[in-house]
PDB file of C-alpha atoms in Angstrom:
ATOM      1  CA  MET A 213      -2.544 -14.704  11.363  1.00 77.00           C
ATOM      2  CA  ALA A 214      -1.983 -14.974   7.563  1.00 91.00           C
ATOM      3  CA  ILE A 215      -2.591 -11.193   5.161  1.00 96.00           C
ATOM      4  CA  LYS A 216      -5.640 -12.361   2.629  1.00 97.00           C
ATOM      5  CA  LEU A 217      -5.365  -8.488   1.067  1.00 98.00           C
ATOM      6  CA  ILE A 218      -2.937  -6.145   0.221  1.00 98.00           C
ATOM      7  CA  VAL A 219      -4.419  -2.446  -0.658  1.00 98.00           C
ATOM      8  CA  GLY A 220      -2.421  -0.596  -2.336  1.00 98.00           C
ATOM      9  CA  LEU A 221      -2.867   3.649  -1.754  1.00 98.00           C
ATOM     10  CA  GLY A 222      -3.002   5.967  -4.850  1.00 97.00           C
ATOM     11  CA  ASN A 223      -5.084   8.207  -7.471  1.00 97.00           C
ATOM     12  CA  PRO A 224      -6.321   6.940 -10.103  1.00 96.00           C
ATOM     13  CA  GLY A 225      -5.535   7.679 -13.700  1.00 94.00           C
ATOM     14  CA  LYS A 226      -2.246   9.314 -15.752  1.00 93.00           C
ATOM     15  CA  ASP A 227      -2.464  12.856 -13.943  1.00 93.00           C
ATOM     16  CA  TYR A 228      -1.483  11.072 -10.515  1.00 94.00           C
ATOM     17  CA  GLN A 229       0.523   7.500 -11.267  1.00 94.00           C
ATOM     18  CA  ALA A 230       3.722   9.176 -11.104  1.00 95.00           C
ATOM     19  CA  HIS A 231       3.010  10.915  -7.888  1.00 96.00           C
ATOM     20  CA  ARG A 232       4.571  10.184  -5.231  1.00 95.00           C
ATOM     21  CA  HIS A 233       1.184   9.875  -3.461  1.00 95.00           C
ATOM     22  CA  ASN A 234       0.784   6.666  -5.502  1.00 97.00           C
ATOM     23  CA  ALA A 235       4.175   4.540  -4.126  1.00 97.00           C
ATOM     24  CA  GLY A 236       0.770   2.089  -2.823  1.00 97.00           C
ATOM     25  CA  PHE A 237       0.043   1.689  -6.577  1.00 98.00           C
ATOM     26  CA  TRP A 238       3.485   1.602  -7.999  1.00 97.00           C
ATOM     27  CA  PHE A 239       4.221  -2.041  -5.278  1.00 98.00           C
ATOM     28  CA  CYS A 240       0.727  -3.078  -5.893  1.00 98.00           C
ATOM     29  CA  ASP A 241       1.564  -2.896 -10.044  1.00 97.00           C
ATOM     30  CA  VAL A 242       5.653  -5.136  -9.354  1.00 97.00           C
ATOM     31  CA  LEU A 243       3.656  -7.169  -7.027  1.00 98.00           C
ATOM     32  CA  ALA A 244       1.008  -8.631  -9.357  1.00 97.00           C
ATOM     33  CA  HIS A 245       3.888  -8.333 -12.388  1.00 96.00           C
ATOM     34  CA  PHE A 246       5.948 -10.525 -10.569  1.00 96.00           C
ATOM     35  CA  TYR A 247       3.249 -13.368  -9.483  1.00 97.00           C
ATOM     36  CA  THR A 248       1.905 -13.024 -12.460  1.00 95.00           C
ATOM     37  CA  GLY A 249      -1.456 -11.675 -11.847  1.00 96.00           C
ATOM     38  CA  ALA A 250      -3.397  -9.130 -13.937  1.00 96.00           C
ATOM     39  CA  PHE A 251      -5.581  -6.196 -12.644  1.00 98.00           C
ATOM     40  CA  LYS A 252      -9.287  -5.519 -14.273  1.00 97.00           C
ATOM     41  CA  LYS A 253     -11.744  -2.768 -12.861  1.00 97.00           C
ATOM     42  CA  GLU A 254     -14.274  -4.241 -10.032  1.00 97.00           C
ATOM     43  CA  SER A 255     -16.502  -1.744  -9.831  1.00 96.00           C
ATOM     44  CA  LYS A 256     -18.718  -3.386  -6.859  1.00 97.00           C
ATOM     45  CA  PHE A 257     -14.953  -2.977  -4.932  1.00 98.00           C
ATOM     46  CA  PHE A 258     -14.826   0.591  -6.072  1.00 98.00           C
ATOM     47  CA  GLY A 259     -10.969  -0.390  -7.636  1.00 98.00           C
ATOM     48  CA  GLU A 260      -8.760  -2.399  -9.765  1.00 98.00           C
ATOM     49  CA  VAL A 261      -8.453  -6.117  -8.419  1.00 98.00           C
ATOM     50  CA  ALA A 262      -5.937  -8.883  -8.880  1.00 98.00           C
ATOM     51  CA  GLN A 263      -5.702 -12.283  -7.513  1.00 97.00           C
ATOM     52  CA  ILE A 264      -2.375 -13.966  -6.995  1.00 98.00           C
ATOM     53  CA  ASN A 265      -0.372 -17.018  -5.086  1.00 97.00           C
ATOM     54  CA  ILE A 266       2.092 -16.063  -2.537  1.00 96.00           C
ATOM     55  CA  ALA A 267       3.914 -19.133  -1.436  1.00 90.00           C
ATOM     56  CA  GLY A 268       0.607 -21.471  -1.763  1.00 93.00           C
ATOM     57  CA  THR A 269      -1.543 -18.957   0.177  1.00 94.00           C
ATOM     58  CA  SER A 270      -3.887 -16.562  -2.563  1.00 96.00           C
ATOM     59  CA  VAL A 271      -3.990 -12.810  -2.000  1.00 98.00           C
ATOM     60  CA  TRP A 272      -6.344 -10.555  -3.388  1.00 98.00           C
ATOM     61  CA  VAL A 273      -4.516  -6.730  -3.938  1.00 98.00           C
ATOM     62  CA  LEU A 274      -6.650  -3.914  -4.788  1.00 98.00           C
ATOM     63  CA  LYS A 275      -5.721  -0.690  -6.394  1.00 98.00           C
ATOM     64  CA  PRO A 276      -8.668   1.324  -4.958  1.00 98.00           C
ATOM     65  CA  ASN A 277     -10.098   3.904  -7.587  1.00 97.00           C
ATOM     66  CA  THR A 278     -12.153   5.537  -5.076  1.00 95.00           C
ATOM     67  CA  TYR A 279      -9.064   8.600  -4.655  1.00 94.00           C
ATOM     68  CA  MET A 280      -7.193   8.284  -1.953  1.00 95.00           C
ATOM     69  CA  ASN A 281      -9.492  10.507   0.474  1.00 95.00           C
ATOM     70  CA  ALA A 282     -12.039   7.958  -0.144  1.00 97.00           C
ATOM     71  CA  SER A 283     -10.129   4.726  -0.285  1.00 97.00           C
ATOM     72  CA  GLY A 284     -11.408   3.263   3.291  1.00 97.00           C
ATOM     73  CA  LYS A 285     -15.439   2.767   0.760  1.00 97.00           C
ATOM     74  CA  SER A 286     -13.215   0.392  -1.167  1.00 98.00           C
ATOM     75  CA  ILE A 287     -10.685  -1.533   1.296  1.00 98.00           C
ATOM     76  CA  GLN A 288     -14.229  -1.806   3.520  1.00 98.00           C
ATOM     77  CA  SER A 289     -16.676  -3.445   0.064  1.00 98.00           C
ATOM     78  CA  MET A 290     -14.324  -6.239  -0.429  1.00 97.00           C
ATOM     79  CA  ALA A 291     -12.974  -6.978   3.189  1.00 98.00           C
ATOM     80  CA  ASN A 292     -17.262  -7.271   3.904  1.00 97.00           C
ATOM     81  CA  PHE A 293     -17.674  -9.428   0.450  1.00 98.00           C
ATOM     82  CA  TYR A 294     -14.813 -12.004   1.012  1.00 97.00           C
ATOM     83  CA  GLN A 295     -15.346 -11.778   4.554  1.00 97.00           C
ATOM     84  CA  ILE A 296     -11.512 -11.031   5.335  1.00 98.00           C
ATOM     85  CA  ASP A 297     -11.073  -9.849   9.034  1.00 97.00           C
ATOM     86  CA  VAL A 298      -8.884  -6.286   9.569  1.00 98.00           C
ATOM     87  CA  ALA A 299      -5.954  -8.434  10.715  1.00 97.00           C
ATOM     88  CA  GLN A 300      -5.542  -9.437   7.458  1.00 97.00           C
ATOM     89  CA  ILE A 301      -5.649  -6.411   5.276  1.00 98.00           C
ATOM     90  CA  LEU A 302      -1.398  -5.089   4.307  1.00 98.00           C
ATOM     91  CA  VAL A 303      -1.923  -1.463   3.810  1.00 98.00           C
ATOM     92  CA  VAL A 304       0.616   0.012   1.419  1.00 98.00           C
ATOM     93  CA  HIS A 305       1.628   3.584   1.332  1.00 97.00           C
ATOM     94  CA  ASP A 306       3.751   6.507   1.182  1.00 97.00           C
ATOM     95  CA  GLU A 307       5.242   8.051   4.478  1.00 95.00           C
ATOM     96  CA  LEU A 308       6.335  11.325   4.387  1.00 94.00           C
ATOM     97  CA  ASP A 309       8.128   9.953   7.606  1.00 91.00           C
ATOM     98  CA  ILE A 310      10.441   7.665   6.290  1.00 94.00           C
ATOM     99  CA  ASP A 311      13.481   8.254   4.364  1.00 93.00           C
ATOM    100  CA  LEU A 312      13.319   8.524   0.804  1.00 94.00           C
ATOM    101  CA  GLY A 313      14.572   4.910   0.152  1.00 91.00           C
ATOM    102  CA  THR A 314      13.879   3.042   3.293  1.00 95.00           C
ATOM    103  CA  ALA A 315      10.518   0.681   3.726  1.00 96.00           C
ATOM    104  CA  LYS A 316       9.131  -0.070   6.872  1.00 96.00           C
ATOM    105  CA  ILE A 317       5.869  -2.910   8.435  1.00 96.00           C
ATOM    106  CA  LYS A 318       4.025  -2.089  11.374  1.00 95.00           C
ATOM    107  CA  PHE A 319       0.681  -3.240  12.919  1.00 96.00           C
ATOM    108  CA  SER A 320      -1.898  -0.865  14.142  1.00 96.00           C
ATOM    109  CA  GLY A 321      -1.370   3.083  14.791  1.00 95.00           C
ATOM    110  CA  GLY A 322      -3.259   5.945  13.858  1.00 94.00           C
ATOM    111  CA  HIS A 323      -3.470   8.045  10.432  1.00 95.00           C
ATOM    112  CA  GLY A 324       0.031  10.287  10.756  1.00 92.00           C
ATOM    113  CA  GLY A 325      -2.119  12.655   8.548  1.00 91.00           C
ATOM    114  CA  HIS A 326      -2.183  10.419   5.703  1.00 95.00           C
ATOM    115  CA  ASN A 327      -5.557  11.152   4.703  1.00 94.00           C
ATOM    116  CA  GLY A 328      -5.759   8.072   2.560  1.00 96.00           C
ATOM    117  CA  LEU A 329      -5.361   5.849   6.541  1.00 97.00           C
ATOM    118  CA  ARG A 330      -7.228   8.176   7.765  1.00 97.00           C
ATOM    119  CA  ASP A 331     -10.978   7.060   5.178  1.00 98.00           C
ATOM    120  CA  THR A 332      -9.477   3.059   6.061  1.00 98.00           C
ATOM    121  CA  ILE A 333      -9.429   3.832   9.597  1.00 98.00           C
ATOM    122  CA  LYS A 334     -12.891   5.105   9.652  1.00 97.00           C
ATOM    123  CA  ALA A 335     -14.415   2.512   6.841  1.00 98.00           C
ATOM    124  CA  LEU A 336     -13.202  -0.724   8.744  1.00 98.00           C
ATOM    125  CA  GLY A 337     -13.720   0.499  11.895  1.00 97.00           C
ATOM    126  CA  SER A 338     -10.188  -0.400  13.281  1.00 97.00           C
ATOM    127  CA  LYS A 339      -7.078   0.979  13.228  1.00 97.00           C
ATOM    128  CA  ASP A 340      -5.576  -2.901  13.835  1.00 97.00           C
ATOM    129  CA  PHE A 341      -4.529  -3.175  10.158  1.00 98.00           C
ATOM    130  CA  TYR A 342      -1.004  -4.188   8.832  1.00 97.00           C
ATOM    131  CA  ARG A 343       0.759  -1.129   7.217  1.00 97.00           C
ATOM    132  CA  LEU A 344       3.877  -1.381   4.389  1.00 98.00           C
ATOM    133  CA  ARG A 345       4.676   2.264   5.060  1.00 97.00           C
ATOM    134  CA  ILE A 346       6.659   3.258   1.811  1.00 97.00           C
ATOM    135  CA  GLY A 347       9.399   6.491   2.592  1.00 96.00           C
ATOM    136  CA  ILE A 348       9.376   9.368   0.174  1.00 95.00           C
ATOM    137  CA  GLY A 349      11.196  11.403   2.430  1.00 92.00           C
ATOM    138  CA  HIS A 350       9.707  14.948   3.466  1.00 92.00           C
ATOM    139  CA  PRO A 351      10.280  18.669   1.967  1.00 92.00           C
ATOM    140  CA  GLY A 352      11.152  19.825   5.110  1.00 91.00           C
ATOM    141  CA  ASP A 353       8.451  22.298   5.260  1.00 93.00           C
ATOM    142  CA  LYS A 354       4.365  21.690   6.900  1.00 90.00           C
ATOM    143  CA  SER A 355       3.594  23.689   4.471  1.00 93.00           C
ATOM    144  CA  LYS A 356       4.692  22.400   1.040  1.00 93.00           C
ATOM    145  CA  VAL A 357       3.911  18.598   2.219  1.00 92.00           C
ATOM    146  CA  ALA A 358       0.407  18.913  -1.038  1.00 90.00           C
ATOM    147  CA  ASP A 359       3.325  20.260  -3.644  1.00 92.00           C
ATOM    148  CA  PHE A 360       5.380  17.045  -2.770  1.00 95.00           C
ATOM    149  CA  VAL A 361       2.865  14.299  -2.726  1.00 93.00           C
ATOM    150  CA  LEU A 362       1.749  15.241  -6.009  1.00 92.00           C
ATOM    151  CA  HIS A 363       4.901  15.214  -8.048  1.00 93.00           C
ATOM    152  CA  ALA A 364       6.667  12.845  -9.153  1.00 94.00           C
ATOM    153  CA  PRO A 365      10.635  12.116  -7.417  1.00 94.00           C
ATOM    154  CA  ASN A 366      13.157  12.859 -10.055  1.00 92.00           C
ATOM    155  CA  LYS A 367      15.272  10.495 -11.516  1.00 91.00           C
ATOM    156  CA  SER A 368      17.496   9.831  -8.665  1.00 91.00           C
ATOM    157  CA  GLU A 369      14.927   9.331  -6.177  1.00 93.00           C
ATOM    158  CA  ILE A 370      13.076   6.862  -8.545  1.00 93.00           C
ATOM    159  CA  GLY A 371      16.136   4.424  -8.069  1.00 93.00           C
ATOM    160  CA  LEU A 372      15.902   4.747  -4.365  1.00 94.00           C
ATOM    161  CA  ILE A 373      12.066   4.028  -4.096  1.00 94.00           C
ATOM    162  CA  GLU A 374      12.618   1.188  -7.049  1.00 94.00           C
ATOM    163  CA  ASP A 375      15.350  -0.412  -4.641  1.00 95.00           C
ATOM    164  CA  VAL A 376      12.456  -0.082  -1.133  1.00 95.00           C
ATOM    165  CA  LEU A 377       9.767  -1.795  -3.663  1.00 96.00           C
ATOM    166  CA  SER A 378      12.467  -4.938  -4.915  1.00 96.00           C
ATOM    167  CA  ASP A 379      13.813  -5.273  -0.959  1.00 96.00           C
ATOM    168  CA  SER A 380       9.879  -5.004  -0.277  1.00 97.00           C
ATOM    169  CA  LEU A 381       8.802  -7.589  -2.517  1.00 96.00           C
ATOM    170  CA  ASN A 382      11.512  -9.549  -0.915  1.00 96.00           C
ATOM    171  CA  VAL A 383       9.707 -10.110   2.200  1.00 97.00           C
ATOM    172  CA  ILE A 384       6.144 -10.008   1.419  1.00 97.00           C
ATOM    173  CA  GLU A 385       6.197 -13.877   1.522  1.00 96.00           C
ATOM    174  CA  GLN A 386       7.049 -13.512   4.920  1.00 96.00           C
ATOM    175  CA  VAL A 387       4.283 -11.020   5.893  1.00 96.00           C
ATOM    176  CA  VAL A 388       1.432 -13.366   4.131  1.00 96.00           C
ATOM    177  CA  LYS A 389       2.701 -16.126   5.847  1.00 95.00           C
ATOM    178  CA  GLY A 390       2.163 -14.588   8.467  1.00 92.00           C
ATOM    179  CA  LYS A 391       5.912 -13.949  10.206  1.00 94.00           C
ATOM    180  CA  VAL A 392       5.822 -10.377  10.447  1.00 92.00           C
ATOM    181  CA  GLU A 393       8.634 -10.057  12.813  1.00 92.00           C
ATOM    182  CA  LEU A 394      10.576 -11.530  10.496  1.00 93.00           C
ATOM    183  CA  ALA A 395      10.084  -9.731   7.566  1.00 95.00           C
ATOM    184  CA  MET A 396       9.841  -6.463   9.463  1.00 93.00           C
ATOM    185  CA  GLN A 397      13.882  -7.560  10.890  1.00 93.00           C
ATOM    186  CA  THR A 398      14.868  -8.062   6.955  1.00 91.00           C
ATOM    187  CA  LEU A 399      13.033  -5.224   6.089  1.00 92.00           C
ATOM    188  CA  HIS A 400      14.611  -2.451   8.625  1.00 86.00           C
ATOM    189  CA  THR A 401      17.750  -3.803   8.618  1.00 79.00           C
ATOM    190  CA  GLU A 402      18.235  -3.885   5.031  1.00 60.00           C
TER     191      GLU A 402
END
C-alpha cells in the first residue's frame, strides 16, 4: 500500500528546533526541500503542511504544532479529512533505542515509551502505521532521558544525524511506492 501521509514528530518553536526530540521535523524539512515543497500553517490540521510529489505519487507532509505529547490530534484530523488509511501513514520520530547515525523502518508495534507515538496510537485507534525511526542514541541512564531528548546534539552527532537523514531520503521513494521491504534492506545495511 502506498504512503499518502508522512508525519514528523517534534515540538514547534525556536526553543525546540535544535533538540534531538525534533528528528522527525528535521527529516520532514529535508524531504520538503528535496522535493521542492513549502510548508504552510493549516489550523484545521493543527500543524504545518506541505504537498510534494514523490515518483508520481502525491504525498502530504505534516509537522504537528500540538507539541509532541498531543501529536495524534493533528495526525488524526488530517487522516480523517483526506480519508487516509492508517496503513498509508509514515511517522518519522527520534528513537533512543537505536544507535546514533542509524535509521530503521518498521510497521506497527508499541510506543516504546515515546509520548508522540503513544498519543498517535491513541488518536488513530491503531498502531498499524509505518515508522521511520531516527536513532539519536541513549544517555545511558533512564533518569537522564527527558533532559537528553530536549537538548541539541553536539557537532559530531549532528554530522551523523545529517548522514542518516540523507540515507533515509534515499529510500523514501521505495517506501512511498509500498516497496518497504526493499527500503528496509537498503537502509538497514547502510
